[in-house]
CSV table of C-alpha atoms in Angstrom, one decimal:
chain,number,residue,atom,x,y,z
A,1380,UNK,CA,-4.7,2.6,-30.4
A,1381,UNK,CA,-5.7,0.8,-27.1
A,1382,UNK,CA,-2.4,-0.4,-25.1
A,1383,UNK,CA,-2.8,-3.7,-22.8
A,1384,UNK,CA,-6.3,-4.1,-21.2
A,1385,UNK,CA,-6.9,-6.3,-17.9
A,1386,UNK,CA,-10.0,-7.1,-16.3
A,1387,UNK,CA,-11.0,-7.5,-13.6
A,1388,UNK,CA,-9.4,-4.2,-12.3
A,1389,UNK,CA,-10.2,-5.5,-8.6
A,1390,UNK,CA,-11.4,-8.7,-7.5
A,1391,UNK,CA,-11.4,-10.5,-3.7
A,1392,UNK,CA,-11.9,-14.4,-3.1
A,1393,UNK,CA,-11.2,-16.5,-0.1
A,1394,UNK,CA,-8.7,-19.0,0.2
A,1395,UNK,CA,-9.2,-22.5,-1.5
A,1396,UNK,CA,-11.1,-20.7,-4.2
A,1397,UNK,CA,-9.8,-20.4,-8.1
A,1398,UNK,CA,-9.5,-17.4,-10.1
A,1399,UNK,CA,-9.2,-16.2,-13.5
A,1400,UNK,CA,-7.8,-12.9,-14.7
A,1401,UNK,CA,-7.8,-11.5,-18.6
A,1402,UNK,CA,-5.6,-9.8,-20.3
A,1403,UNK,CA,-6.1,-8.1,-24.1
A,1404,UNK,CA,-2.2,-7.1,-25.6
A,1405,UNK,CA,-1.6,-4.0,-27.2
A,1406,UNK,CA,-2.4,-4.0,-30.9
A,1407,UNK,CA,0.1,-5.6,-32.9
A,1408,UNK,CA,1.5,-7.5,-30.4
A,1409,UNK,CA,1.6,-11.3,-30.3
A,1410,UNK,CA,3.5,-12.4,-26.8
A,1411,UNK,CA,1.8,-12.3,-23.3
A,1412,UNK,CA,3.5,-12.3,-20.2
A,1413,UNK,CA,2.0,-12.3,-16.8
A,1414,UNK,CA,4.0,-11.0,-13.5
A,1415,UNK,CA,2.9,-11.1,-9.8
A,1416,UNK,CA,3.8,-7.7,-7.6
A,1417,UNK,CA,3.2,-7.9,-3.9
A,1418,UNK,CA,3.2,-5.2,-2.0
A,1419,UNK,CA,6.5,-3.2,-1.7
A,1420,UNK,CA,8.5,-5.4,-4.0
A,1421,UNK,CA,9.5,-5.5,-8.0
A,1422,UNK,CA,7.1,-7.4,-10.1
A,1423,UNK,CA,7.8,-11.2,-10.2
A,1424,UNK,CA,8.1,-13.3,-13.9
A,1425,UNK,CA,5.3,-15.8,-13.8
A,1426,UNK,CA,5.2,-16.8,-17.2
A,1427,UNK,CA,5.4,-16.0,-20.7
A,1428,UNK,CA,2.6,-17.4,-24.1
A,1429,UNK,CA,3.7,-16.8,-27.4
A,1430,UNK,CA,1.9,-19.0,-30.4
A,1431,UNK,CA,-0.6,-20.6,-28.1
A,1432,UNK,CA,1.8,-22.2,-25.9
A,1433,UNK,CA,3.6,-21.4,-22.9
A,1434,UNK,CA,6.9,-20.5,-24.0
A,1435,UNK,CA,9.0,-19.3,-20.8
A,1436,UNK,CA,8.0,-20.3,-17.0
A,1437,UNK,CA,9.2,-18.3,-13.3
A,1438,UNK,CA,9.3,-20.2,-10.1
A,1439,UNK,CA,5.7,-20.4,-9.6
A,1440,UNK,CA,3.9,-23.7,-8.7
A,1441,UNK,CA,1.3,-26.0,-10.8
A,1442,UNK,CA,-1.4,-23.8,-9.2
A,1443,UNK,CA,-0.3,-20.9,-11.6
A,1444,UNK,CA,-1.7,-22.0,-15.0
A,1445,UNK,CA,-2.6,-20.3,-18.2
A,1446,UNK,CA,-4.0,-19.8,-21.9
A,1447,UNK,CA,-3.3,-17.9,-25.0
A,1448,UNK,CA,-6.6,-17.8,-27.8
A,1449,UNK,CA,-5.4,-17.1,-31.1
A,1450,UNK,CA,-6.6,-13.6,-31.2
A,1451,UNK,CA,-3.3,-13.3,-28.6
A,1452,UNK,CA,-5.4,-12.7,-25.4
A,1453,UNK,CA,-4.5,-14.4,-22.2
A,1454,UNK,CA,-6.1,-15.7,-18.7
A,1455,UNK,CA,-3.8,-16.5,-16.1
A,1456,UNK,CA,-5.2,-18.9,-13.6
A,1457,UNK,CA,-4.6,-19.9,-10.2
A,1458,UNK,CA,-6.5,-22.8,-8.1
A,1459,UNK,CA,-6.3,-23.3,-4.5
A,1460,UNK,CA,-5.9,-19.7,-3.8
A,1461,UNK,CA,-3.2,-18.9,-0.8
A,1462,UNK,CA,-3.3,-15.8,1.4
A,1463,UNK,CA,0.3,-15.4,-0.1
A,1464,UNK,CA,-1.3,-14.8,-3.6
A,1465,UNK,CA,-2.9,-11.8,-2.8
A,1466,UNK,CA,-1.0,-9.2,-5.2
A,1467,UNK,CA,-1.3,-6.9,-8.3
A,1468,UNK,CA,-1.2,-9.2,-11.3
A,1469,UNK,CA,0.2,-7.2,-14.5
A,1470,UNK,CA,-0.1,-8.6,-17.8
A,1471,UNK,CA,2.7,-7.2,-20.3
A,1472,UNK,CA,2.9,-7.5,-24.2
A,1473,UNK,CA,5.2,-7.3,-26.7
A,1474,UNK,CA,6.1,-8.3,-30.6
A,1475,UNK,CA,8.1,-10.9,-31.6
A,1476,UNK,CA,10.3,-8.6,-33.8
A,1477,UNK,CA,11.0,-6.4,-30.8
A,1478,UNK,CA,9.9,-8.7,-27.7
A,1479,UNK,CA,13.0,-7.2,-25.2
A,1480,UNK,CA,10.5,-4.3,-25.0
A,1481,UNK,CA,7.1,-5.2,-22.6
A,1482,UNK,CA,4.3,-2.9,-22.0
A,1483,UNK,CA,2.0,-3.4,-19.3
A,1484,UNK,CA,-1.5,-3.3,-18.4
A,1485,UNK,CA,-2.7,-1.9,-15.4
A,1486,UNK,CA,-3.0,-5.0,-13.6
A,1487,UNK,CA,-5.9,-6.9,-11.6
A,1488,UNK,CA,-5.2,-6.2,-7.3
A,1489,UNK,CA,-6.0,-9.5,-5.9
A,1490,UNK,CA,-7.3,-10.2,-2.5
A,1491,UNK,CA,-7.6,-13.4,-0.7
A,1492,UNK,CA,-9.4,-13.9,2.2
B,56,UNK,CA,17.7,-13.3,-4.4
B,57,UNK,CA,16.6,-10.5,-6.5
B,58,UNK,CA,18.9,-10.5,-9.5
B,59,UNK,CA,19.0,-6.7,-10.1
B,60,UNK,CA,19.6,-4.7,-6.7
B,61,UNK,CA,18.5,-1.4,-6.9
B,62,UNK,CA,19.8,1.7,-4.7
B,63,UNK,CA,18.8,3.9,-3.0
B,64,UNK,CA,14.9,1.9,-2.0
B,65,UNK,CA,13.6,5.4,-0.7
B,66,UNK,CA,14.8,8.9,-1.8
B,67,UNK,CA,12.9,12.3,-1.0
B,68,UNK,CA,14.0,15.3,-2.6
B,69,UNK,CA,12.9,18.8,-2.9
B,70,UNK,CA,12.2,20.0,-6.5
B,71,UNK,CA,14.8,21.6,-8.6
B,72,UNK,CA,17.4,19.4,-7.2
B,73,UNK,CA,19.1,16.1,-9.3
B,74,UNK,CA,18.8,12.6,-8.4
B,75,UNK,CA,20.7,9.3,-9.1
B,76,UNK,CA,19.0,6.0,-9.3
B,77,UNK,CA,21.2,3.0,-9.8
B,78,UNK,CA,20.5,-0.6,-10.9
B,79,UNK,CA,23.2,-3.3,-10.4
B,80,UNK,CA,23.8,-7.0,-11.2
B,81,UNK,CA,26.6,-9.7,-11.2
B,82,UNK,CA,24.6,-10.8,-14.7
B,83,UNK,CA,25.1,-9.4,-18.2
B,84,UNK,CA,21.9,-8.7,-19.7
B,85,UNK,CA,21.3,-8.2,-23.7
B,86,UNK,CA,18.8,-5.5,-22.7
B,87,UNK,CA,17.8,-3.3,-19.8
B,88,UNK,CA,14.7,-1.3,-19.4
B,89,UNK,CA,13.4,1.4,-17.0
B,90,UNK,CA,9.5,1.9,-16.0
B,91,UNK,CA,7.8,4.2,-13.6
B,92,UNK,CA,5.1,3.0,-12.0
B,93,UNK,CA,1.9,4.8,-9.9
B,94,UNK,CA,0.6,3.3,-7.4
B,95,UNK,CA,-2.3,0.7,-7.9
B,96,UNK,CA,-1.3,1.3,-11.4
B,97,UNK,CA,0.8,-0.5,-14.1
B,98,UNK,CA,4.5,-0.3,-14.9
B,99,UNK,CA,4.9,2.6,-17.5
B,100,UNK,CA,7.8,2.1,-20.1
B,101,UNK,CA,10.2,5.2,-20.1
B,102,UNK,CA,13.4,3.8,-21.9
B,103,UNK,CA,15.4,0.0,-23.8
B,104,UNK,CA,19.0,0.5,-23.5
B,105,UNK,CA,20.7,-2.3,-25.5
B,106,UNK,CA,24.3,-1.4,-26.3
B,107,UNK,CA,27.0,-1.4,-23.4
B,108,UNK,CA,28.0,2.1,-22.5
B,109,UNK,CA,24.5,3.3,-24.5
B,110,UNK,CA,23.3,7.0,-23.0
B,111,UNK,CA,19.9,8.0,-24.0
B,112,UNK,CA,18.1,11.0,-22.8
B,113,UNK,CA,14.6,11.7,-22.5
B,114,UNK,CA,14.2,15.3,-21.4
B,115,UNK,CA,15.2,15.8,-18.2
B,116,UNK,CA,16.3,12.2,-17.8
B,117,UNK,CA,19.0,10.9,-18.8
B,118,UNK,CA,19.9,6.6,-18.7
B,119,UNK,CA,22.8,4.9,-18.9
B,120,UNK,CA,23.6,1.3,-19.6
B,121,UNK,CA,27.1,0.0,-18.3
B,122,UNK,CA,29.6,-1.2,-20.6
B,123,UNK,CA,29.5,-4.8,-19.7
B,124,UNK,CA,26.0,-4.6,-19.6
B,125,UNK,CA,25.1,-5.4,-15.7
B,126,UNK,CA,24.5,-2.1,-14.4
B,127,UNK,CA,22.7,1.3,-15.5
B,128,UNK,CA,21.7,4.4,-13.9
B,129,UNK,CA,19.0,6.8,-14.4
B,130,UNK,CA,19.6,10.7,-13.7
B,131,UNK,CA,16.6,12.9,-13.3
B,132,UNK,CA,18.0,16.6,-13.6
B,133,UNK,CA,15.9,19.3,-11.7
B,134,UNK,CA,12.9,17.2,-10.2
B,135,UNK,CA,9.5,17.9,-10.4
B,136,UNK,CA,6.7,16.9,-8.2
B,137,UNK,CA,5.8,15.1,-11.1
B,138,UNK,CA,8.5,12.8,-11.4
B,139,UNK,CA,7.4,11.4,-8.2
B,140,UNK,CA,6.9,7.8,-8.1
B,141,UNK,CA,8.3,4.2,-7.8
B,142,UNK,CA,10.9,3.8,-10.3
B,143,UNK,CA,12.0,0.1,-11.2
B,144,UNK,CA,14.8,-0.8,-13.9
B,145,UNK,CA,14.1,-4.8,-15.2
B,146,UNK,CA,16.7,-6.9,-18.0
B,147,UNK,CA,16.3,-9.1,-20.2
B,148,UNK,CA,18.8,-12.1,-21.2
B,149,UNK,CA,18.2,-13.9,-23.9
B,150,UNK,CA,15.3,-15.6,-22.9
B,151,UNK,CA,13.3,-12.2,-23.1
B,152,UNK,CA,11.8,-12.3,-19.6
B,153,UNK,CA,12.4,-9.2,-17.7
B,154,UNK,CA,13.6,-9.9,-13.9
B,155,UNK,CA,12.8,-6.3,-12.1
B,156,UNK,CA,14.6,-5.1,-9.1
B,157,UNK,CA,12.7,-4.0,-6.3
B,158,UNK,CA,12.3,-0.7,-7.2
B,159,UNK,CA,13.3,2.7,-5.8
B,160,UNK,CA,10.2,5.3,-4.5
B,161,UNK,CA,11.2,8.8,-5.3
B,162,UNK,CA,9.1,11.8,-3.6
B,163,UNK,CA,9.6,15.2,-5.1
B,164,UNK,CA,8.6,18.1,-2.4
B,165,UNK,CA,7.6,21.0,-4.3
């Protein structure tokens, strides 16, 4: 049974650019939620898409954007890319039935130039 | 403002001996959950304590959820180099996001 998938596992753009990260949730489960970790600190809630929509939102500005296809994937999407956005993104899914409990992926290191 | 403060940030410890990891907050939370985490990897679920005063024990760890549900603890009893890693505790109000602390790195000496 494959847990939550991310790709890429690396990826470095300069500032100005946009990027798009994936995420595939565990099987079974049908919430996504996407957090932002820089370095040396807890893992920050971006936001979370359950049904297609975006359900639950962090303190993260317009930049921060996303999608949910209805085979429960994800992309998480950033325009105008900051130095300060340089970070591991972690996806984390979980079922509706039990969604207190998220498992994670093991994230996409993003480095801006 | 992190909403969960974690203590201690740093502990190093030689193996065999216990540690103490604590997790506090001024906010009740309907559920609390501690992961371990590698670095350049993913957090790794170890344990979902729900019910205030709740104790669950997984092997040599042991987790403990405060009664009015804002603060836990997580005991590791006679460390291994293997425990080593950052250790981060994250709850969940009813909204189901999880807002982490900042973590605590523990390094077992062998």
């Amino acid at each position: 049974d494959a847990g939550v998938t991310q790709s890429p596992t690396h990826l470095i753009k300069t500032r100005g650019q946009q990027v798009t990260l994936r995420c595939s949730p565990k099987s079974g489960h049908d919430t996504v939620s996407w957090y932002q970790q820089a370095l040396g600190q807890g893992p920050q809630f971006i936001f979370q898409y359950y049904e297609e929509e975006e359900r639950q939102r962090g303190n993260f500005p317009d930049r921060f954007s996303g999608h949910q296809f209805p085979n429960y994937s994800s992309e998480l999407n950033v325009n105008a890319l900051l130095l300060g956005d340089s970070a591991l993104y972690l996806c984390a899914s979980s079922a509706l039935a039990g969604r207190r409990t998220q498992y994670f992926g093991p994230g996409t290191r993003l480095l801006v130039l | 403002t992190q909403l969960l403060e974690q203590s201690p940030q740093f502990l190093s410890i030689q193996e065999g001996e216990n540690l103490t990891v604590y997790c506090n907050s001024s906010s009740v939370f309907s559920s609390l959950q501690w992961y371990r985490q590698e670095p350049g990897e993913g957090p790794v679920l170890l344990v979902t304590v729900v019910t205030g005063g709740e104790v669950k024990k997984l092997k040599r760890l042991t987790f403990q959820f405060g009664d009015a549900r804002k603060d836990s603890s997580l005991h590791i009893t006679a460390a291994q180099p293997g425990d080593t890693g950052l250790y981060l505790c994250a709850g969940a109000r009813d909204d189901y996001k999880l807002s982490f602390g900042a973590g605590t790195t523990v390094t077992v000496r062998a």
